[in-house]
PDB file of C-alpha atoms and ligand atoms in Angstrom:
ATOM      1  CA  MET A 100      96.375 120.404  62.298  1.00  0.00           C
ATOM      2  CA  ASN A 101      99.174 119.450  64.665  1.00  0.00           C
ATOM      3  CA  ASN A 102      98.840 119.749  68.462  1.00  0.00           C
ATOM      4  CA  GLU A 103     100.344 123.252  68.622  1.00  0.00           C
ATOM      5  CA  GLU A 104      97.999 124.526  65.898  1.00  0.00           C
ATOM      6  CA  MET A 105      95.025 122.957  67.675  1.00  0.00           C
ATOM      7  CA  LYS A 106      96.068 124.549  70.977  1.00  0.00           C
ATOM      8  CA  ALA A 107      96.333 127.967  69.305  1.00  0.00           C
ATOM      9  CA  GLU A 108      92.914 127.581  67.684  1.00  0.00           C
ATOM     10  CA  ILE A 109      91.378 126.442  70.990  1.00  0.00           C
ATOM     11  CA  GLY A 110      92.808 129.578  72.649  1.00  0.00           C
ATOM     12  CA  ARG A 111      91.368 131.798  69.901  1.00  0.00           C
ATOM     13  CA  LEU A 112      87.897 130.213  69.930  1.00  0.00           C
ATOM     14  CA  LYS A 113      87.791 130.221  73.722  1.00  0.00           C
ATOM     15  CA  LYS A 114      88.173 134.013  73.693  1.00  0.00           C
ATOM     16  CA  GLU A 115      85.722 134.470  70.823  1.00  0.00           C
ATOM     17  CA  LYS A 116      83.045 132.381  72.583  1.00  0.00           C
ATOM     18  CA  ASN A 117      83.862 133.666  76.077  1.00  0.00           C
ATOM     19  CA  ALA A 118      84.303 130.088  77.272  1.00  0.00           C
ATOM     20  CA  ILE A 119      86.241 128.609  80.179  1.00  0.00           C
ATOM     21  CA  ILE A 120      87.885 125.184  80.097  1.00  0.00           C
ATOM     22  CA  LEU A 121      87.811 123.064  83.259  1.00  0.00           C
ATOM     23  CA  ALA A 122      89.807 119.820  83.346  1.00  0.00           C
ATOM     24  CA  HIS A 123      90.199 116.989  85.816  1.00  0.00           C
ATOM     25  CA  ASN A 124      93.666 115.947  86.978  1.00  0.00           C
ATOM     26  CA  TYR A 125      93.324 112.652  85.035  1.00  0.00           C
ATOM     27  CA  GLN A 126      93.027 114.300  81.632  1.00  0.00           C
ATOM     28  CA  ILE A 127      95.747 113.736  79.032  1.00  0.00           C
ATOM     29  CA  ALA A 128      98.685 116.167  79.355  1.00  0.00           C
ATOM     30  CA  ASP A 129      97.716 118.277  76.317  1.00  0.00           C
ATOM     31  CA  VAL A 130      94.205 118.821  77.665  1.00  0.00           C
ATOM     32  CA  GLN A 131      95.479 119.703  81.150  1.00  0.00           C
ATOM     33  CA  ASP A 132      97.824 122.206  79.498  1.00  0.00           C
ATOM     34  CA  ILE A 133      95.078 124.127  77.629  1.00  0.00           C
ATOM     35  CA  ALA A 134      92.711 124.212  80.626  1.00  0.00           C
ATOM     36  CA  ASP A 135      91.998 127.424  82.556  1.00  0.00           C
ATOM     37  CA  PHE A 136      91.575 125.401  85.711  1.00  0.00           C
ATOM     38  CA  THR A 137      92.531 121.857  86.669  1.00  0.00           C
ATOM     39  CA  GLY A 138      91.572 120.092  89.863  1.00  0.00           C
ATOM     40  CA  ASP A 139      89.954 117.207  91.683  1.00  0.00           C
ATOM     41  CA  SER A 140      86.197 116.634  91.788  1.00  0.00           C
ATOM     42  CA  LEU A 141      85.682 118.918  94.771  1.00  0.00           C
ATOM     43  CA  GLU A 142      87.834 121.745  93.405  1.00  0.00           C
ATOM     44  CA  LEU A 143      86.090 121.493  90.028  1.00  0.00           C
ATOM     45  CA  ALA A 144      82.641 121.594  91.666  1.00  0.00           C
ATOM     46  CA  ARG A 145      83.691 124.634  93.730  1.00  0.00           C
ATOM     47  CA  ARG A 146      85.160 126.377  90.672  1.00  0.00           C
ATOM     48  CA  ALA A 147      82.041 125.530  88.648  1.00  0.00           C
ATOM     49  CA  SER A 148      79.928 127.303  91.257  1.00  0.00           C
ATOM     50  CA  GLN A 149      81.891 130.563  90.765  1.00  0.00           C
ATOM     51  CA  ILE A 150      82.036 130.950  86.987  1.00  0.00           C
ATOM     52  CA  SER A 151      81.177 134.151  85.123  1.00  0.00           C
ATOM     53  CA  GLU A 152      81.736 132.939  81.531  1.00  0.00           C
ATOM     54  CA  PRO A 153      78.557 131.834  79.697  1.00  0.00           C
ATOM     55  CA  VAL A 154      80.148 128.667  78.249  1.00  0.00           C
ATOM     56  CA  ILE A 155      81.961 125.910  80.175  1.00  0.00           C
ATOM     57  CA  ILE A 156      83.905 123.229  78.317  1.00  0.00           C
ATOM     58  CA  PHE A 157      84.204 120.391  80.799  1.00  0.00           C
ATOM     59  CA  CYS A 158      87.081 117.966  80.245  1.00  0.00           C
ATOM     60  CA  GLY A 159      86.423 115.025  82.505  1.00  0.00           C
ATOM     61  CA  VAL A 160      83.822 112.296  82.826  1.00  0.00           C
ATOM     62  CA  TYR A 161      80.098 112.835  82.429  1.00  0.00           C
ATOM     63  CA  PHE A 162      79.060 113.053  86.094  1.00  0.00           C
ATOM     64  CA  MET A 163      81.571 115.892  86.578  1.00  0.00           C
ATOM     65  CA  ALA A 164      80.133 117.848  83.640  1.00  0.00           C
ATOM     66  CA  GLU A 165      76.645 117.169  85.025  1.00  0.00           C
ATOM     67  CA  THR A 166      77.706 118.623  88.383  1.00  0.00           C
ATOM     68  CA  ALA A 167      78.919 121.784  86.608  1.00  0.00           C
ATOM     69  CA  ALA A 168      75.631 121.981  84.659  1.00  0.00           C
ATOM     70  CA  ILE A 169      73.536 121.495  87.811  1.00  0.00           C
ATOM     71  CA  LEU A 170      75.416 124.346  89.492  1.00  0.00           C
ATOM     72  CA  ASN A 171      75.037 126.575  86.406  1.00  0.00           C
ATOM     73  CA  PRO A 172      71.500 126.199  85.056  1.00  0.00           C
ATOM     74  CA  ASP A 173      71.780 129.438  83.045  1.00  0.00           C
ATOM     75  CA  LYS A 174      75.049 128.503  81.268  1.00  0.00           C
ATOM     76  CA  ARG A 175      75.957 126.153  78.441  1.00  0.00           C
ATOM     77  CA  VAL A 176      78.050 123.261  79.760  1.00  0.00           C
ATOM     78  CA  LEU A 177      79.680 121.253  76.984  1.00  0.00           C
ATOM     79  CA  ILE A 178      81.476 117.917  77.247  1.00  0.00           C
ATOM     80  CA  PRO A 179      83.672 117.079  74.239  1.00  0.00           C
ATOM     81  CA  ASP A 180      82.742 113.352  74.323  1.00  0.00           C
ATOM     82  CA  THR A 181      79.448 112.156  75.791  1.00  0.00           C
ATOM     83  CA  GLN A 182      80.795 108.592  75.979  1.00  0.00           C
ATOM     84  CA  ALA A 183      83.259 109.573  78.717  1.00  0.00           C
ATOM     85  CA  GLY A 184      81.306 107.880  81.487  1.00  0.00           C
ATOM     86  CA  CYS A 185      82.315 106.635  84.922  1.00  0.00           C
ATOM     87  CA  PRO A 186      81.603 102.920  85.527  1.00  0.00           C
ATOM     88  CA  LEU A 187      81.615 103.577  89.280  1.00  0.00           C
ATOM     89  CA  ALA A 188      78.578 105.857  88.845  1.00  0.00           C
ATOM     90  CA  ASP A 189      76.750 103.025  87.035  1.00  0.00           C
ATOM     91  CA  PHE A 190      76.870 100.927  90.230  1.00  0.00           C
ATOM     92  CA  ALA A 191      74.125 103.045  91.856  1.00  0.00           C
ATOM     93  CA  THR A 192      71.049 103.430  89.688  1.00  0.00           C
ATOM     94  CA  VAL A 193      68.197 105.573  90.909  1.00  0.00           C
ATOM     95  CA  LYS A 194      65.966 102.461  91.023  1.00  0.00           C
ATOM     96  CA  GLN A 195      68.388 100.671  93.365  1.00  0.00           C
ATOM     97  CA  VAL A 196      68.705 103.741  95.597  1.00  0.00           C
ATOM     98  CA  ARG A 197      64.906 103.950  95.925  1.00  0.00           C
ATOM     99  CA  GLU A 198      64.828 100.270  96.949  1.00  0.00           C
ATOM    100  CA  TRP A 199      67.573 100.795  99.534  1.00  0.00           C
ATOM    101  CA  LYS A 200      65.686 103.769 100.962  1.00  0.00           C
ATOM    102  CA  LYS A 201      62.810 101.396 101.726  1.00  0.00           C
ATOM    103  CA  VAL A 202      65.210  99.014 103.508  1.00  0.00           C
ATOM    104  CA  TYR A 203      66.932 101.841 105.447  1.00  0.00           C
ATOM    105  CA  PRO A 204      64.145 104.433 105.940  1.00  0.00           C
ATOM    106  CA  ASP A 205      65.789 106.106 108.969  1.00  0.00           C
ATOM    107  CA  HIS A 206      69.292 106.360 107.418  1.00  0.00           C
ATOM    108  CA  VAL A 207      70.988 109.401 105.921  1.00  0.00           C
ATOM    109  CA  PHE A 208      72.055 108.629 102.328  1.00  0.00           C
ATOM    110  CA  VAL A 209      75.478 109.979 101.370  1.00  0.00           C
ATOM    111  CA  ALA A 210      76.550 109.649  97.738  1.00  0.00           C
ATOM    112  CA  TYR A 211      79.999 110.056  96.333  1.00  0.00           C
ATOM    113  CA  VAL A 212      79.887 112.678  93.534  1.00  0.00           C
ATOM    114  CA  ASN A 213      80.729 109.826  91.172  1.00  0.00           C
ATOM    115  CA  THR A 214      76.993 109.239  90.660  1.00  0.00           C
ATOM    116  CA  HIS A 215      74.454 110.196  87.992  1.00  0.00           C
ATOM    117  CA  ALA A 216      72.278 113.306  88.441  1.00  0.00           C
ATOM    118  CA  ASP A 217      69.094 111.282  89.036  1.00  0.00           C
ATOM    119  CA  THR A 218      70.832 109.329  91.819  1.00  0.00           C
ATOM    120  CA  LYS A 219      72.055 112.590  93.382  1.00  0.00           C
ATOM    121  CA  ALA A 220      68.434 113.785  93.310  1.00  0.00           C
ATOM    122  CA  GLU A 221      67.420 110.862  95.584  1.00  0.00           C
ATOM    123  CA  ILE A 222      70.046 111.194  98.304  1.00  0.00           C
ATOM    124  CA  ASP A 223      70.624 113.583 101.212  1.00  0.00           C
ATOM    125  CA  ILE A 224      74.143 114.893 100.651  1.00  0.00           C
ATOM    126  CA  CYS A 225      77.093 114.352  98.299  1.00  0.00           C
ATOM    127  CA  CYS A 226      80.758 114.027  99.107  1.00  0.00           C
ATOM    128  CA  THR A 227      84.014 113.657  97.211  1.00  0.00           C
ATOM    129  CA  SER A 228      87.153 111.790  98.183  1.00  0.00           C
ATOM    130  CA  GLY A 229      88.522 115.176  99.288  1.00  0.00           C
ATOM    131  CA  ASN A 230      85.803 115.896 101.867  1.00  0.00           C
ATOM    132  CA  ALA A 231      84.134 112.528 102.651  1.00  0.00           C
ATOM    133  CA  GLU A 232      85.462 112.452 106.221  1.00  0.00           C
ATOM    134  CA  LYS A 233      84.193 116.000 106.921  1.00  0.00           C
ATOM    135  CA  VAL A 234      80.815 115.276 105.338  1.00  0.00           C
ATOM    136  CA  ILE A 235      80.313 112.095 107.391  1.00  0.00           C
ATOM    137  CA  ASN A 236      81.414 113.855 110.583  1.00  0.00           C
ATOM    138  CA  SER A 237      78.947 116.685 109.870  1.00  0.00           C
ATOM    139  CA  ILE A 238      76.021 114.243 110.044  1.00  0.00           C
ATOM    140  CA  ASP A 239      74.325 114.131 113.415  1.00  0.00           C
ATOM    141  CA  SER A 240      73.537 110.407 113.208  1.00  0.00           C
ATOM    142  CA  ASP A 241      75.358 107.090 112.994  1.00  0.00           C
ATOM    143  CA  LYS A 242      72.740 105.664 110.660  1.00  0.00           C
ATOM    144  CA  ILE A 243      74.333 106.363 107.302  1.00  0.00           C
ATOM    145  CA  VAL A 244      74.288 104.588 103.937  1.00  0.00           C
ATOM    146  CA  PHE A 245      77.358 105.377 101.836  1.00  0.00           C
ATOM    147  CA  LEU A 246      77.267 104.786  98.086  1.00  0.00           C
ATOM    148  CA  PRO A 247      78.537 103.621  95.666  1.00  0.00           C
ATOM    149  CA  ASP A 248      82.280 103.123  96.376  1.00  0.00           C
ATOM    150  CA  LYS A 249      82.888 100.392  98.964  1.00  0.00           C
ATOM    151  CA  HIS A 250      86.637 101.083  99.218  1.00  0.00           C
ATOM    152  CA  LEU A 251      86.235 104.798  99.920  1.00  0.00           C
ATOM    153  CA  GLY A 252      83.362 103.910 102.263  1.00  0.00           C
ATOM    154  CA  ASP A 253      85.491 101.368 104.128  1.00  0.00           C
ATOM    155  CA  TYR A 254      88.309 103.917 104.477  1.00  0.00           C
ATOM    156  CA  ILE A 255      85.952 106.621 105.793  1.00  0.00           C
ATOM    157  CA  ARG A 256      84.308 104.135 108.138  1.00  0.00           C
ATOM    158  CA  ARG A 257      87.731 103.503 109.693  1.00  0.00           C
ATOM    159  CA  LYS A 258      88.611 107.217 109.799  1.00  0.00           C
ATOM    160  CA  THR A 259      85.347 108.350 111.419  1.00  0.00           C
ATOM    161  CA  GLY A 260      84.502 105.242 113.467  1.00  0.00           C
ATOM    162  CA  LYS A 261      80.925 105.481 112.148  1.00  0.00           C
ATOM    163  CA  PRO A 262      79.294 102.181 111.149  1.00  0.00           C
ATOM    164  CA  LEU A 263      78.468 103.144 107.557  1.00  0.00           C
ATOM    165  CA  VAL A 264      76.313 100.782 105.525  1.00  0.00           C
ATOM    166  CA  LEU A 265      78.323 100.246 102.334  1.00  0.00           C
ATOM    167  CA  TRP A 266      77.216  99.766  98.752  1.00  0.00           C
ATOM    168  CA  GLU A 267      78.823  97.032  96.630  1.00  0.00           C
ATOM    169  CA  GLY A 268      80.446  99.367  94.072  1.00  0.00           C
ATOM    170  CA  TYR A 269      84.037 100.167  93.169  1.00  0.00           C
ATOM    171  CA  CYS A 270      86.131 102.039  90.630  1.00  0.00           C
ATOM    172  CA  VAL A 271      87.186  99.516  88.004  1.00  0.00           C
ATOM    173  CA  VAL A 272      90.536 101.310  87.656  1.00  0.00           C
ATOM    174  CA  HIS A 273      91.615 101.700  91.303  1.00  0.00           C
ATOM    175  CA  HIS A 274      90.138  98.324  92.287  1.00  0.00           C
ATOM    176  CA  LYS A 275      92.913  96.748  90.176  1.00  0.00           C
ATOM    177  CA  ALA A 276      95.775  98.520  91.970  1.00  0.00           C
ATOM    178  CA  ASP A 277      98.403  95.842  92.346  1.00  0.00           C
ATOM    179  CA  ILE A 278     100.167  95.542  95.696  1.00  0.00           C
ATOM    180  CA  ASP A 279     103.181  93.624  94.335  1.00  0.00           C
ATOM    181  CA  SER A 280     103.935  96.306  91.779  1.00  0.00           C
ATOM    182  CA  ILE A 281     103.850  98.981  94.505  1.00  0.00           C
ATOM    183  CA  ILE A 282     106.187  96.935  96.711  1.00  0.00           C
ATOM    184  CA  GLU A 283     108.497  96.489  93.687  1.00  0.00           C
ATOM    185  CA  ALA A 284     108.478 100.253  93.075  1.00  0.00           C
ATOM    186  CA  LYS A 285     109.268 100.863  96.765  1.00  0.00           C
ATOM    187  CA  LYS A 286     112.222  98.433  96.633  1.00  0.00           C
ATOM    188  CA  ALA A 287     113.537 100.059  93.464  1.00  0.00           C
ATOM    189  CA  ASN A 288     113.207 103.558  94.982  1.00  0.00           C
ATOM    190  CA  PRO A 289     114.318 103.537  98.620  1.00  0.00           C
ATOM    191  CA  GLY A 290     112.954 106.496 100.559  1.00  0.00           C
ATOM    192  CA  ALA A 291     110.096 107.090  98.105  1.00  0.00           C
ATOM    193  CA  LEU A 292     106.771 107.997  99.683  1.00  0.00           C
ATOM    194  CA  VAL A 293     103.597 106.187  98.585  1.00  0.00           C
ATOM    195  CA  MET A 294     100.507 108.312  97.884  1.00  0.00           C
ATOM    196  CA  ALA A 295      97.303 106.387  97.158  1.00  0.00           C
ATOM    197  CA  HIS A 296      93.765 107.410  96.222  1.00  0.00           C
ATOM    198  CA  PRO A 297      91.080 106.175  98.670  1.00  0.00           C
ATOM    199  CA  GLU A 298      89.272 104.368  95.830  1.00  0.00           C
ATOM    200  CA  CYS A 299      92.039 101.742  96.141  1.00  0.00           C
ATOM    201  CA  PRO A 300      91.314  98.580  98.162  1.00  0.00           C
ATOM    202  CA  ARG A 301      92.273  98.423 101.857  1.00  0.00           C
ATOM    203  CA  ASN A 302      95.467  96.359 101.334  1.00  0.00           C
ATOM    204  CA  ILE A 303      96.872  99.208  99.196  1.00  0.00           C
ATOM    205  CA  LEU A 304      95.790 101.970 101.593  1.00  0.00           C
ATOM    206  CA  ASP A 305      97.401 100.063 104.471  1.00  0.00           C
ATOM    207  CA  ILE A 306     100.853 100.373 102.884  1.00  0.00           C
ATOM    208  CA  ALA A 307     100.382 103.993 101.700  1.00  0.00           C
ATOM    209  CA  ASP A 308     102.108 106.846 103.535  1.00  0.00           C
ATOM    210  CA  GLU A 309      99.443 109.323 102.388  1.00  0.00           C
ATOM    211  CA  VAL A 310      95.855 108.582 101.362  1.00  0.00           C
ATOM    212  CA  CYS A 311      94.508 111.514  99.356  1.00  0.00           C
ATOM    213  CA  SER A 312      92.139 112.773  96.711  1.00  0.00           C
ATOM    214  CA  THR A 313      93.986 113.834  93.569  1.00  0.00           C
ATOM    215  CA  GLY A 314      93.886 117.482  94.693  1.00  0.00           C
ATOM    216  CA  GLN A 315      95.205 116.614  98.149  1.00  0.00           C
ATOM    217  CA  MET A 316      98.265 114.949  96.593  1.00  0.00           C
ATOM    218  CA  PHE A 317      99.744 118.408  95.929  1.00  0.00           C
ATOM    219  CA  GLY A 318      99.472 119.241  99.628  1.00  0.00           C
ATOM    220  CA  ALA A 319     101.021 115.884 100.533  1.00  0.00           C
ATOM    221  CA  VAL A 320     104.073 116.676  98.380  1.00  0.00           C
ATOM    222  CA  GLU A 321     104.386 120.081 100.058  1.00  0.00           C
ATOM    223  CA  ARG A 322     104.224 118.458 103.489  1.00  0.00           C
ATOM    224  CA  HIS A 323     107.325 116.381 102.639  1.00  0.00           C
ATOM    225  CA  PRO A 324     109.933 118.909 101.430  1.00  0.00           C
ATOM    226  CA  GLU A 325     112.786 116.456 102.089  1.00  0.00           C
ATOM    227  CA  THR A 326     111.267 113.668  99.977  1.00  0.00           C
ATOM    228  CA  LYS A 327     112.390 113.623  96.375  1.00  0.00           C
ATOM    229  CA  LYS A 328     110.499 110.587  95.049  1.00  0.00           C
ATOM    230  CA  PHE A 329     106.806 109.729  95.236  1.00  0.00           C
ATOM    231  CA  ILE A 330     105.056 106.545  94.105  1.00  0.00           C
ATOM    232  CA  VAL A 331     101.674 107.675  92.828  1.00  0.00           C
ATOM    233  CA  VAL A 332      98.903 105.089  93.133  1.00  0.00           C
ATOM    234  CA  THR A 333      96.097 106.618  91.136  1.00  0.00           C
ATOM    235  CA  GLU A 334      95.190 107.238  87.510  1.00  0.00           C
ATOM    236  CA  CYS A 335      98.274 107.986  85.383  1.00  0.00           C
ATOM    237  CA  GLY A 336      97.163 111.537  84.347  1.00  0.00           C
ATOM    238  CA  MET A 337      98.002 112.630  87.876  1.00  0.00           C
ATOM    239  CA  LEU A 338     101.706 112.197  87.162  1.00  0.00           C
ATOM    240  CA  HIS A 339     101.647 115.033  84.629  1.00  0.00           C
ATOM    241  CA  ALA A 340      99.714 117.287  87.014  1.00  0.00           C
ATOM    242  CA  LEU A 341     102.247 116.644  89.812  1.00  0.00           C
ATOM    243  CA  ALA A 342     105.359 116.894  87.615  1.00  0.00           C
ATOM    244  CA  LYS A 343     104.183 120.248  86.257  1.00  0.00           C
ATOM    245  CA  ARG A 344     103.707 121.707  89.755  1.00  0.00           C
ATOM    246  CA  PHE A 345     106.853 120.134  91.268  1.00  0.00           C
ATOM    247  CA  PRO A 346     109.560 119.924  88.566  1.00  0.00           C
ATOM    248  CA  ASP A 347     112.241 119.241  91.216  1.00  0.00           C
ATOM    249  CA  ARG A 348     110.588 116.000  92.430  1.00  0.00           C
ATOM    250  CA  GLU A 349     110.228 112.599  90.797  1.00  0.00           C
ATOM    251  CA  PHE A 350     106.824 110.946  90.444  1.00  0.00           C
ATOM    252  CA  ILE A 351     106.828 107.217  89.841  1.00  0.00           C
ATOM    253  CA  GLU A 352     104.078 104.951  88.550  1.00  0.00           C
ATOM    254  CA  PRO A 353     103.723 101.467  89.987  1.00  0.00           C
ATOM    255  CA  MET A 354     104.958  98.833  87.510  1.00  0.00           C
ATOM    256  CA  LYS A 355     101.305  98.150  86.569  1.00  0.00           C
ATOM    257  CA  PRO A 356      99.997 101.666  85.940  1.00  0.00           C
ATOM    258  CA  LEU A 357      96.324 102.621  86.400  1.00  0.00           C
ATOM    259  CA  ARG A 358      94.594 104.115  83.374  1.00  0.00           C
ATOM    260  CA  CYS A 359      90.993 105.306  83.105  1.00  0.00           C
ATOM    261  CA  ALA A 360      89.993 104.828  79.447  1.00  0.00           C
ATOM    262  CA  ASN A 361      87.003 107.117  79.945  1.00  0.00           C
ATOM    263  CA  MET A 362      89.096 110.048  81.153  1.00  0.00           C
ATOM    264  CA  LYS A 363      91.328 109.566  78.107  1.00  0.00           C
ATOM    265  CA  LYS A 364      88.415 109.907  75.661  1.00  0.00           C
ATOM    266  CA  ILE A 365      88.745 113.700  75.737  1.00  0.00           C
ATOM    267  CA  THR A 366      91.335 114.809  73.176  1.00  0.00           C
ATOM    268  CA  LEU A 367      92.504 118.163  71.818  1.00  0.00           C
ATOM    269  CA  SER A 368      90.598 117.653  68.573  1.00  0.00           C
ATOM    270  CA  LYS A 369      87.384 116.909  70.483  1.00  0.00           C
ATOM    271  CA  VAL A 370      87.869 120.030  72.618  1.00  0.00           C
ATOM    272  CA  LEU A 371      88.348 122.007  69.422  1.00  0.00           C
ATOM    273  CA  ASP A 372      85.169 120.559  67.884  1.00  0.00           C
ATOM    274  CA  SER A 373      83.327 121.243  71.100  1.00  0.00           C
ATOM    275  CA  LEU A 374      84.211 124.941  70.792  1.00  0.00           C
ATOM    276  CA  ARG A 375      83.627 125.074  67.031  1.00  0.00           C
ATOM    277  CA  TYR A 376      80.241 123.366  66.974  1.00  0.00           C
ATOM    278  CA  ASP A 377      78.965 123.990  70.536  1.00  0.00           C
ATOM    279  CA  GLN A 378      78.907 120.274  71.261  1.00  0.00           C
ATOM    280  CA  TYR A 379      77.822 118.377  73.341  1.00  0.00           C
ATOM    281  CA  GLU A 380      75.540 120.251  75.684  1.00  0.00           C
ATOM    282  CA  VAL A 381      74.866 118.573  79.038  1.00  0.00           C
ATOM    283  CA  LYS A 382      71.133 118.744  79.638  1.00  0.00           C
ATOM    284  CA  ILE A 383      69.378 117.612  82.795  1.00  0.00           C
ATOM    285  CA  ASP A 384      65.669 117.569  83.490  1.00  0.00           C
ATOM    286  CA  PRO A 385      65.085 120.741  85.604  1.00  0.00           C
ATOM    287  CA  VAL A 386      63.220 118.942  88.421  1.00  0.00           C
ATOM    288  CA  THR A 387      65.990 116.338  88.780  1.00  0.00           C
ATOM    289  CA  ALA A 388      68.637 119.063  88.543  1.00  0.00           C
ATOM    290  CA  GLU A 389      67.030 121.127  91.305  1.00  0.00           C
ATOM    291  CA  LYS A 390      66.868 118.141  93.675  1.00  0.00           C
ATOM    292  CA  ALA A 391      70.442 117.095  92.839  1.00  0.00           C
ATOM    293  CA  ARG A 392      71.622 120.675  93.315  1.00  0.00           C
ATOM    294  CA  LYS A 393      70.480 120.576  96.951  1.00  0.00           C
ATOM    295  CA  SER A 394      72.726 117.574  97.743  1.00  0.00           C
ATOM    296  CA  ILE A 395      75.685 119.180  95.978  1.00  0.00           C
ATOM    297  CA  VAL A 396      75.186 122.600  97.607  1.00  0.00           C
ATOM    298  CA  LYS A 397      74.861 120.982 101.052  1.00  0.00           C
ATOM    299  CA  MET A 398      78.274 119.415 100.438  1.00  0.00           C
ATOM    300  CA  LEU A 399      79.822 122.683  99.222  1.00  0.00           C
ATOM    301  CA  GLU A 400      78.595 124.457 102.358  1.00  0.00           C
ATOM    302  CA  ILE A 401      80.832 122.205 104.475  1.00  0.00           C
ATOM    303  CA  LYS A 402      84.181 123.994 104.599  1.00  0.00           C
TER     304      LYS A 402
HETATM  305  P1  13P B 110      89.239 113.056  92.828  1.00  0.00           P
HETATM  306  O1  13P B 110      88.059 113.782  93.385  1.00  0.00           O
HETATM  307  O2  13P B 110      90.215 112.649  93.862  1.00  0.00           O
HETATM  308  O3  13P B 110      89.874 113.837  91.739  1.00  0.00           O
HETATM  309  O4  13P B 110      88.725 111.669  92.232  1.00  0.00           O
HETATM  310  C1  13P B 110      87.853 111.587  91.148  1.00  0.00           C
HETATM  311  C2  13P B 110      87.886 110.242  90.569  1.00  0.00           C
HETATM  312  O5  13P B 110      87.151 109.952  89.658  1.00  0.00           O
HETATM  313  C3  13P B 110      88.830 109.293  91.101  1.00  0.00           C
HETATM  314  O6  13P B 110      88.837 108.149  90.349  1.00  0.00           O
HETATM  315 FE1  SF4 B 111      85.343 106.694  87.414  1.00  0.00          FE
HETATM  316 FE2  SF4 B 111      87.420 105.299  88.302  1.00  0.00          FE
HETATM  317 FE3  SF4 B 111      87.627 106.637  86.004  1.00  0.00          FE
HETATM  318 FE4  SF4 B 111      87.535 107.935  88.365  1.00  0.00          FE
HETATM  319  S1  SF4 B 111      89.143 106.562  87.629  1.00  0.00           S
HETATM  320  S2  SF4 B 111      86.412 108.433  86.513  1.00  0.00           S
HETATM  321  S3  SF4 B 111      86.110 106.615  89.499  1.00  0.00           S
HETATM  322  S4  SF4 B 111      86.260 104.903  86.431  1.00  0.00           S
END
């Protein structure tokens, strides 16, 4: 089957099975194009909490599909490739979090959603890059441990002025953002505005005009109607998402583009197989899921 035939078959099976397809902004273009909803981690979690269809095909990395499953215990959540993991989530194992809780017994533990379900079950509240500042400001204490992304944590520490205790984790993709290639892109495109994801190291965020979650990048473009060119310092899938929404603007990758191999593991043929064979169901132990749900719901309650 070619791509168009696969897309048509996905559309047919989706109706037959009464399924909805959710996709992260970093998915390959073809997968973004067949999705019913695309968004950042926060938007996907919010959308996942309001779904009526009995089957959710989640195109993203595993922790995102887990979040959808935790919020929908009575639905079937399928991920087309179970190997689509997030190395950032692997930085904070549940065992390590339990040890840290002994070291910081009077601290509030805030975990980025890029964590495994059992880690979420151990902490007090989740956040995403889109709401981290609000979540930290909602906490009535300065004693906070933030895990696992040290770059996002450092950025939020500066934004809120709260002395967060940071974990030694980072996104292997954004951590490699290369300052010289951004400066090169700026020189080659005078007047272009730099948008960077807060998982990038501080030296990159310091030269960015806008620091945003992937979802917030759309708002940043809207806030700059006079700007025609944007240098996008995040995973390359975001360029398709932006170009689709703003066909009159130009979105430029730094010379050394950022690519998340895990996000790219989801393909049209795997989505098709997922619908055909009901694979692969995301299953979480109910006790862990219930505890993790509390930290996710607490986050979603913060508007
Ligand atoms: P967003 O919530 O900004 O989409 O980020 C998710 C992610 O995995 C970034 O690497
Ligand atoms: Fe995880 Fe980084 Fe990939 Fe996002 S870009 S899914 S944080 S490895």
